[in-house]
C-alpha positions as a printed NumPy array, in Angstrom:
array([[ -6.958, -12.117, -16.509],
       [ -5.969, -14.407, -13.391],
       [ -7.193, -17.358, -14.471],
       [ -5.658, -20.721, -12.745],
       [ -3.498, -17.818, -10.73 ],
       [ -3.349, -18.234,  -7.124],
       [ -3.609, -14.42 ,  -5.207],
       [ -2.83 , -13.99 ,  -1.663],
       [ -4.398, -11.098,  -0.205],
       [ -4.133,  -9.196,   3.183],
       [ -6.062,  -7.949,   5.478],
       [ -9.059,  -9.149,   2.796],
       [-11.846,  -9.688,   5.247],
       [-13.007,  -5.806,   4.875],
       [-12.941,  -2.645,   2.237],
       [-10.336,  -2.503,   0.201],
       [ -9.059,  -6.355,   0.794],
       [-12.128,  -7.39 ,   0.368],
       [-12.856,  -5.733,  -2.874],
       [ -9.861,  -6.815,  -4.167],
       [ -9.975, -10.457,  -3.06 ],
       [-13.403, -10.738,  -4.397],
       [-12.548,  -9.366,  -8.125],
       [ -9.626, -11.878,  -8.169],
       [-11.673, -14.91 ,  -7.81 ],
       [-13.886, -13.143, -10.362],
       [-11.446, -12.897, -13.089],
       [-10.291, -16.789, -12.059],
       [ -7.906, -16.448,  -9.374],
       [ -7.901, -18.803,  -6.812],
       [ -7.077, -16.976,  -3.413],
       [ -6.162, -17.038,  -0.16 ],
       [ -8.039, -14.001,   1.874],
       [ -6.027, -13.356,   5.105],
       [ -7.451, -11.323,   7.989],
       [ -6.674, -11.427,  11.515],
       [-10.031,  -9.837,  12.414],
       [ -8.566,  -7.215,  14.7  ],
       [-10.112,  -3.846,  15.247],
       [ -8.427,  -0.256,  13.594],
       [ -5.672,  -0.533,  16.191],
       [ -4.81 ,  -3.905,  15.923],
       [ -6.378,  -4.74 ,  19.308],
       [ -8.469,  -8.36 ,  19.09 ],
       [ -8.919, -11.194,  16.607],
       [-12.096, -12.461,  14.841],
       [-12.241, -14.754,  11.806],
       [-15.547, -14.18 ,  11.219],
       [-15.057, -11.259,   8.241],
       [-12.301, -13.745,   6.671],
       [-15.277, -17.05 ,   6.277],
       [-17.599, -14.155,   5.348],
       [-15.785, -12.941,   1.874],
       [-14.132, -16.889,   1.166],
       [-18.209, -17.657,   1.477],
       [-18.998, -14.458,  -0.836],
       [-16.134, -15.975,  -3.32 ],
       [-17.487, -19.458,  -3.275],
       [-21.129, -18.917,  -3.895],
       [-20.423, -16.928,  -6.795],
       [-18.579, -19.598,  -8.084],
       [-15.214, -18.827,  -7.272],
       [-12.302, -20.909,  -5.457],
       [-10.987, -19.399,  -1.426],
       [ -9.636, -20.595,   1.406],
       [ -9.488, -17.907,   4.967],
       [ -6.433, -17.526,   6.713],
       [ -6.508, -15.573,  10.197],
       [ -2.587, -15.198,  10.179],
       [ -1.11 , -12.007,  11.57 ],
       [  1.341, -10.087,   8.85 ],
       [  3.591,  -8.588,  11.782],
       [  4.549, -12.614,  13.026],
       [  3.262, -15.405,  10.279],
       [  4.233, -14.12 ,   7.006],
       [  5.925, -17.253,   6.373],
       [  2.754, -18.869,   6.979],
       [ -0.065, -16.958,   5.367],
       [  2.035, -17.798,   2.19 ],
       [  2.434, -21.824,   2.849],
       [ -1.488, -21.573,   2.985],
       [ -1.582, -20.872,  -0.646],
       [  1.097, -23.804,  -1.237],
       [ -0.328, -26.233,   0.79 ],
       [ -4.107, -25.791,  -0.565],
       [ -3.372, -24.359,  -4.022],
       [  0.036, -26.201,  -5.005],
       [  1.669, -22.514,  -5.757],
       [  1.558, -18.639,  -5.502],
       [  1.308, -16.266,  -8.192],
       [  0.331, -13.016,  -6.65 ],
       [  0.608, -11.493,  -3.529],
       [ -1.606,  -8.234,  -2.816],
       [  0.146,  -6.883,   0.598],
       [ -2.968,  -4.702,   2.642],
       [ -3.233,  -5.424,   5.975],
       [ -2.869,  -2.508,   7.705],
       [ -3.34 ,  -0.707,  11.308],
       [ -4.017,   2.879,  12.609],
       [ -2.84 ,   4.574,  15.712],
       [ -2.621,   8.195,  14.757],
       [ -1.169,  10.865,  17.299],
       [  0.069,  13.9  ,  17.344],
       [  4.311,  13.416,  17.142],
       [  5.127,  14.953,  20.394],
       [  2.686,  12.596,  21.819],
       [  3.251,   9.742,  20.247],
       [  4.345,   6.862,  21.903],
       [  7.301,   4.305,  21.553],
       [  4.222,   1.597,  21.39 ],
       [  1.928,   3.142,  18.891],
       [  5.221,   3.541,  16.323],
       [  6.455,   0.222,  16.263],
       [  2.896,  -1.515,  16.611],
       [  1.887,   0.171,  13.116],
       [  5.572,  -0.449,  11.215],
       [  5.519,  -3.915,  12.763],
       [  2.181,  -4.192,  10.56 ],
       [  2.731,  -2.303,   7.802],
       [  6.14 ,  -2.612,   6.683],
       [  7.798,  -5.622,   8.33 ],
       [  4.29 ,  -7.438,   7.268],
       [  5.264,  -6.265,   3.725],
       [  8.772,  -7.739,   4.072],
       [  7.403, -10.839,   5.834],
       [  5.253, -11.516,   2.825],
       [  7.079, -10.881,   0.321],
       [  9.936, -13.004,   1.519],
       [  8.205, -16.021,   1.523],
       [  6.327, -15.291,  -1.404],
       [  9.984, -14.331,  -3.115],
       [ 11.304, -17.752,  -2.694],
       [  8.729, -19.235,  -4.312],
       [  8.031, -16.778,  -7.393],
       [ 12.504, -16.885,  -8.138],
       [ 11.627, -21.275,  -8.103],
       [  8.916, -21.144, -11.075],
       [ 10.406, -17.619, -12.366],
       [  6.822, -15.606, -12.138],
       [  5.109, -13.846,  -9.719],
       [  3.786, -10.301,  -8.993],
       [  3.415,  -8.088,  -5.882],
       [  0.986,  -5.276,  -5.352],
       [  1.56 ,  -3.264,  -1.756],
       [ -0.278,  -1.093,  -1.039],
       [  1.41 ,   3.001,  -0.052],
       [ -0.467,   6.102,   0.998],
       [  0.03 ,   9.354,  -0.061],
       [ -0.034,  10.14 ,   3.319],
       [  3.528,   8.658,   3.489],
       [  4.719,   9.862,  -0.207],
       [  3.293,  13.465,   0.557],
       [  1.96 ,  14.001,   4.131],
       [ -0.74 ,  14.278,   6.44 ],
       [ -1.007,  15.819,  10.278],
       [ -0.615,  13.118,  13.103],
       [  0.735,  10.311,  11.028],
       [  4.331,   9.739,  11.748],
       [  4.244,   6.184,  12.501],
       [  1.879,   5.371,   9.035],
       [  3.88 ,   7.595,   6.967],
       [  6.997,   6.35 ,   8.198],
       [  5.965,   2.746,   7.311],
       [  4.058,   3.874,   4.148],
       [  6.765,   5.547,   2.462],
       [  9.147,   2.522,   3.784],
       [  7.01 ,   0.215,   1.543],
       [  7.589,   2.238,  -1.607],
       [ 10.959,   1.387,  -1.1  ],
       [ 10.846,  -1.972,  -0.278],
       [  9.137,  -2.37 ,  -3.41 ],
       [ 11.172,  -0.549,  -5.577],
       [ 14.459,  -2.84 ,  -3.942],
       [ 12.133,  -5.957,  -4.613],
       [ 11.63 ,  -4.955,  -8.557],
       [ 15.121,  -4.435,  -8.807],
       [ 16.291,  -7.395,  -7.51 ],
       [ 13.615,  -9.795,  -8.59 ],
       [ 13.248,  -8.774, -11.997],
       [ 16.127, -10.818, -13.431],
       [ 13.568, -13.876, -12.335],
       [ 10.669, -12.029, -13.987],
       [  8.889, -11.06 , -10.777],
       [  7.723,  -7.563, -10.398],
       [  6.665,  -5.394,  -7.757],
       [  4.369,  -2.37 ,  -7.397],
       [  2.744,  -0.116,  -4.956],
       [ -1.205,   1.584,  -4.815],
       [ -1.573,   4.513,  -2.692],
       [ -5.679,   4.014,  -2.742],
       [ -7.7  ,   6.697,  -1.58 ],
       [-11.084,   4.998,  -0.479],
       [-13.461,   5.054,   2.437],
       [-12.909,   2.158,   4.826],
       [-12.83 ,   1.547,   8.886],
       [ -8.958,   3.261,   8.868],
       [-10.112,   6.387,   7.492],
       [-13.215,   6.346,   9.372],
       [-10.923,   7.15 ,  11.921],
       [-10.652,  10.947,  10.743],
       [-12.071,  13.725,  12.705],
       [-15.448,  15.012,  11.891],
       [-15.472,  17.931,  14.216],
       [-15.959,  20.81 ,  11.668],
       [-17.864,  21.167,   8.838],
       [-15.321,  21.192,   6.214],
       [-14.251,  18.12 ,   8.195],
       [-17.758,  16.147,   7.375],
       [-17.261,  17.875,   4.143],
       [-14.067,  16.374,   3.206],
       [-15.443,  13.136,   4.896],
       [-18.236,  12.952,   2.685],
       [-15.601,  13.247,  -0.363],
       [-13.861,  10.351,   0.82 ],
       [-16.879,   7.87 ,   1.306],
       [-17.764,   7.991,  -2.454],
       [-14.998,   6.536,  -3.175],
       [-15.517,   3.066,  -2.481],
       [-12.942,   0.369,  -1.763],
       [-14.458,  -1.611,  -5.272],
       [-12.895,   0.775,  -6.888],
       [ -9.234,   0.177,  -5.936],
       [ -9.565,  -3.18 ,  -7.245],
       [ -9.149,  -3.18 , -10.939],
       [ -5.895,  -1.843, -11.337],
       [ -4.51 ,  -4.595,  -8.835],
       [ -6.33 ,  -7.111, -10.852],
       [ -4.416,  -5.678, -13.753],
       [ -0.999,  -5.277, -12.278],
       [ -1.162,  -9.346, -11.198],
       [ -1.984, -10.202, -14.531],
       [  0.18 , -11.059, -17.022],
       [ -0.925,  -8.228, -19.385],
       [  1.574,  -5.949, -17.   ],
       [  4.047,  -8.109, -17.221],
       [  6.679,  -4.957, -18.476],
       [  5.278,  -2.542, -15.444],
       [  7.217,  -2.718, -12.015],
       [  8.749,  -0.303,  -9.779],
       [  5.77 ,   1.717,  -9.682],
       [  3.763,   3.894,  -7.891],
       [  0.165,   4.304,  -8.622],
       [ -3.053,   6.162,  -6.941],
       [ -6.234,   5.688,  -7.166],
       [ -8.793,   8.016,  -6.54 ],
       [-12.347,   7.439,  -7.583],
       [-12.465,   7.056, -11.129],
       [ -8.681,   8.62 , -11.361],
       [ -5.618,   6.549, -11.935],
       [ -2.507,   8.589, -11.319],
       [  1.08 ,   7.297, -11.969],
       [  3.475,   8.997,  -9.248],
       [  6.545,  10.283,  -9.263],
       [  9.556,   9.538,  -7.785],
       [ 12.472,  11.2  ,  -5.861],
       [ 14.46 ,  12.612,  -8.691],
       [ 17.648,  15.555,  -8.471],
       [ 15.52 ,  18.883,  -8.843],
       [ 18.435,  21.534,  -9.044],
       [ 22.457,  20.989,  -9.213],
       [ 24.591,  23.568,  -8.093],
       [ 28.402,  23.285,  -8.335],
       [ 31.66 ,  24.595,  -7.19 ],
       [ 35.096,  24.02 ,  -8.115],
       [ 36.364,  25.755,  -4.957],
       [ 34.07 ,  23.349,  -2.735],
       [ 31.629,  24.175,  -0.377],
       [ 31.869,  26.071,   3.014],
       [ 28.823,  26.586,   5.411],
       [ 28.872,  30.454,   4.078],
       [ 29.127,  29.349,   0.453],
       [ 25.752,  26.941,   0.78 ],
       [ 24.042,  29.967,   2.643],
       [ 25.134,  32.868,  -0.211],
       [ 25.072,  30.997,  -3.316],
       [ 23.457,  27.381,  -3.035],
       [ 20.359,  27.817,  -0.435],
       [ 18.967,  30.858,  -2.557],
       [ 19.521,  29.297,  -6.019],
       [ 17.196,  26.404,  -4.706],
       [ 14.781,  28.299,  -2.688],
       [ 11.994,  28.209,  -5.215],
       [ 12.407,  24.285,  -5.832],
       [ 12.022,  23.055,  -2.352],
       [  9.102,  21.137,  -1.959],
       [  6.455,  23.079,   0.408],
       [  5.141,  21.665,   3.646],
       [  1.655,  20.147,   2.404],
       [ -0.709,  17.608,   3.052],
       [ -2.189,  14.995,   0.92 ],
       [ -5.332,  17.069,   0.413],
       [ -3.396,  20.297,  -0.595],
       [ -1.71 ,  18.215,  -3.421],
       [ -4.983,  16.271,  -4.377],
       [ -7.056,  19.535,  -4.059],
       [ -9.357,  18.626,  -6.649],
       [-12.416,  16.642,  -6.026],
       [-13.091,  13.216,  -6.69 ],
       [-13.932,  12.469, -10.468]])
């Protein structure tokens, strides 16, 4: 499916990266695996997980080059590595990504902007230089990567939610501006076991219950439908939202009007309370968490 296609992908040197850089240079891309090296938080640098998979790549056969560029600073450059050793880009899988979970009233100024600076303005740094590139040959394909933490919720995630649910948006305003140069744009929301969600609590039994849920669904699996969304056989899909759970594929919905209520009098503060808030009061979304929503187990 991606064969003579040159695939950028984040944060590649572990789990999900990995698995997906590793299926791309099996189905003939030629790719760039990026990875700073840096631990859950961000803290550190180590190239040695980004040489591991480009060695993985090559000895089966495959073409890879590392790149140890941070997403938060050298966008711009993690994409001219695919220029300057491949001659172009064709896909860019956007998964780097950082923790720093805290309850919100204890969160801190430095542990917000540390994980948007990663998650979202890495996105956007990206995809801009990738953007320039794809509207020159008129082609290209982008895959970032959401959580459902952000499109739903989860407890003590304000920062990652904030930046998760800012990528679905980004996306969607890439796929509508890019598509007159037939580039499209997509997001995953993966659910998988890797070193960020090793991160969760394990304090109660339904805790290591849940936990053991989560680690059977390996990062491998993520990787197909990002192979497929690169690949010219989507080449009518973008604007989407996808999750992957397991052996489950789910398309996702997206903020649409859910009830209409109108007035020819207009509204007043005691006219919203009387007729409007209790007309709606069924619709409105409740207050859950990812799980709640995705209460079923892994299939």
């Amino acid at each position: 499916m991606l064969k003579d296609k040159v695939v950028v992908v984040t944060g590649a040197g572990r789990g999900i990266g990995k698995g997906i850089a590793t299926m791309a240079a099996a189905y003939g891309a030629k790719v760039v695996v990026n990875d700073l090296g840096g631990s859950e938080g961000g803290d550190g640098a180590d190239r040695i997980p980004a040489l591991e998979v480009v060695r993985e790549i090559r000895d089966n056969g495959g073409e890879a080059v590392a790149d140890f560029g941070n997403v938060a600073t050298d966008g711009a450059a993690i994409v001219e590595t695919a220029i300057r050793e491949f001659g172009r880009i064709d896909g860019l899988v956007n998964n780097a990504g950082i923790l720093r979970d805290r309850i919100f009233h204890k969160m801190s100024e430095e542990e917000f902007d540390s994980v948007i600076a990663v998650h979202l303005k890495g996105s956007f740094n990206t995809a801009r230089a990738a953007a320039t590139h794809f509207r020159e040959q008129g082609s290209g394909a982008m895959v970032h990567m959401t959580s459902t933490s952000g499109l739903i919720g989860n407890y003590g995630q304000a920062n990652y939610a904030a930046a998760k649910l800012g990528i679905a948006g980004l996306s969607r305003s890439i796929a509508l501006d890019m598509s007159r140069y037939n580039v499209r744009s997509n997001c995953v929301s993966p659910f998988a076991w890797s070193r960020l969600i090793g991160t969760i609590p394990m304090g109660t039994e339904a805790e290591r219950e849940r936990v053991a849920k989560i680690q059977a669904m390996t990062p491998e699996k993520i990787a197909p439908l990002c192979i497929y969304l690169l690949s010219d056989e989507a080449k009518e899909i973008t604007g989407q939202i996808f999750a992957v759970r397991n052996n489950e594929i789910c398309l996702m919905s997206q903020p649409r009007p859910v009830r209409n209520l109108q007035t020819s009098e207009g509204w007043t503060p005691e006219s919203v309370a009387d007729r409007f808030a209790p007309a709606v009061r069924s619709s409105l979304t409740p207050l859950e968490r990812s799980a709640d929503v995705f209460s079923w187990d892994p299939v």
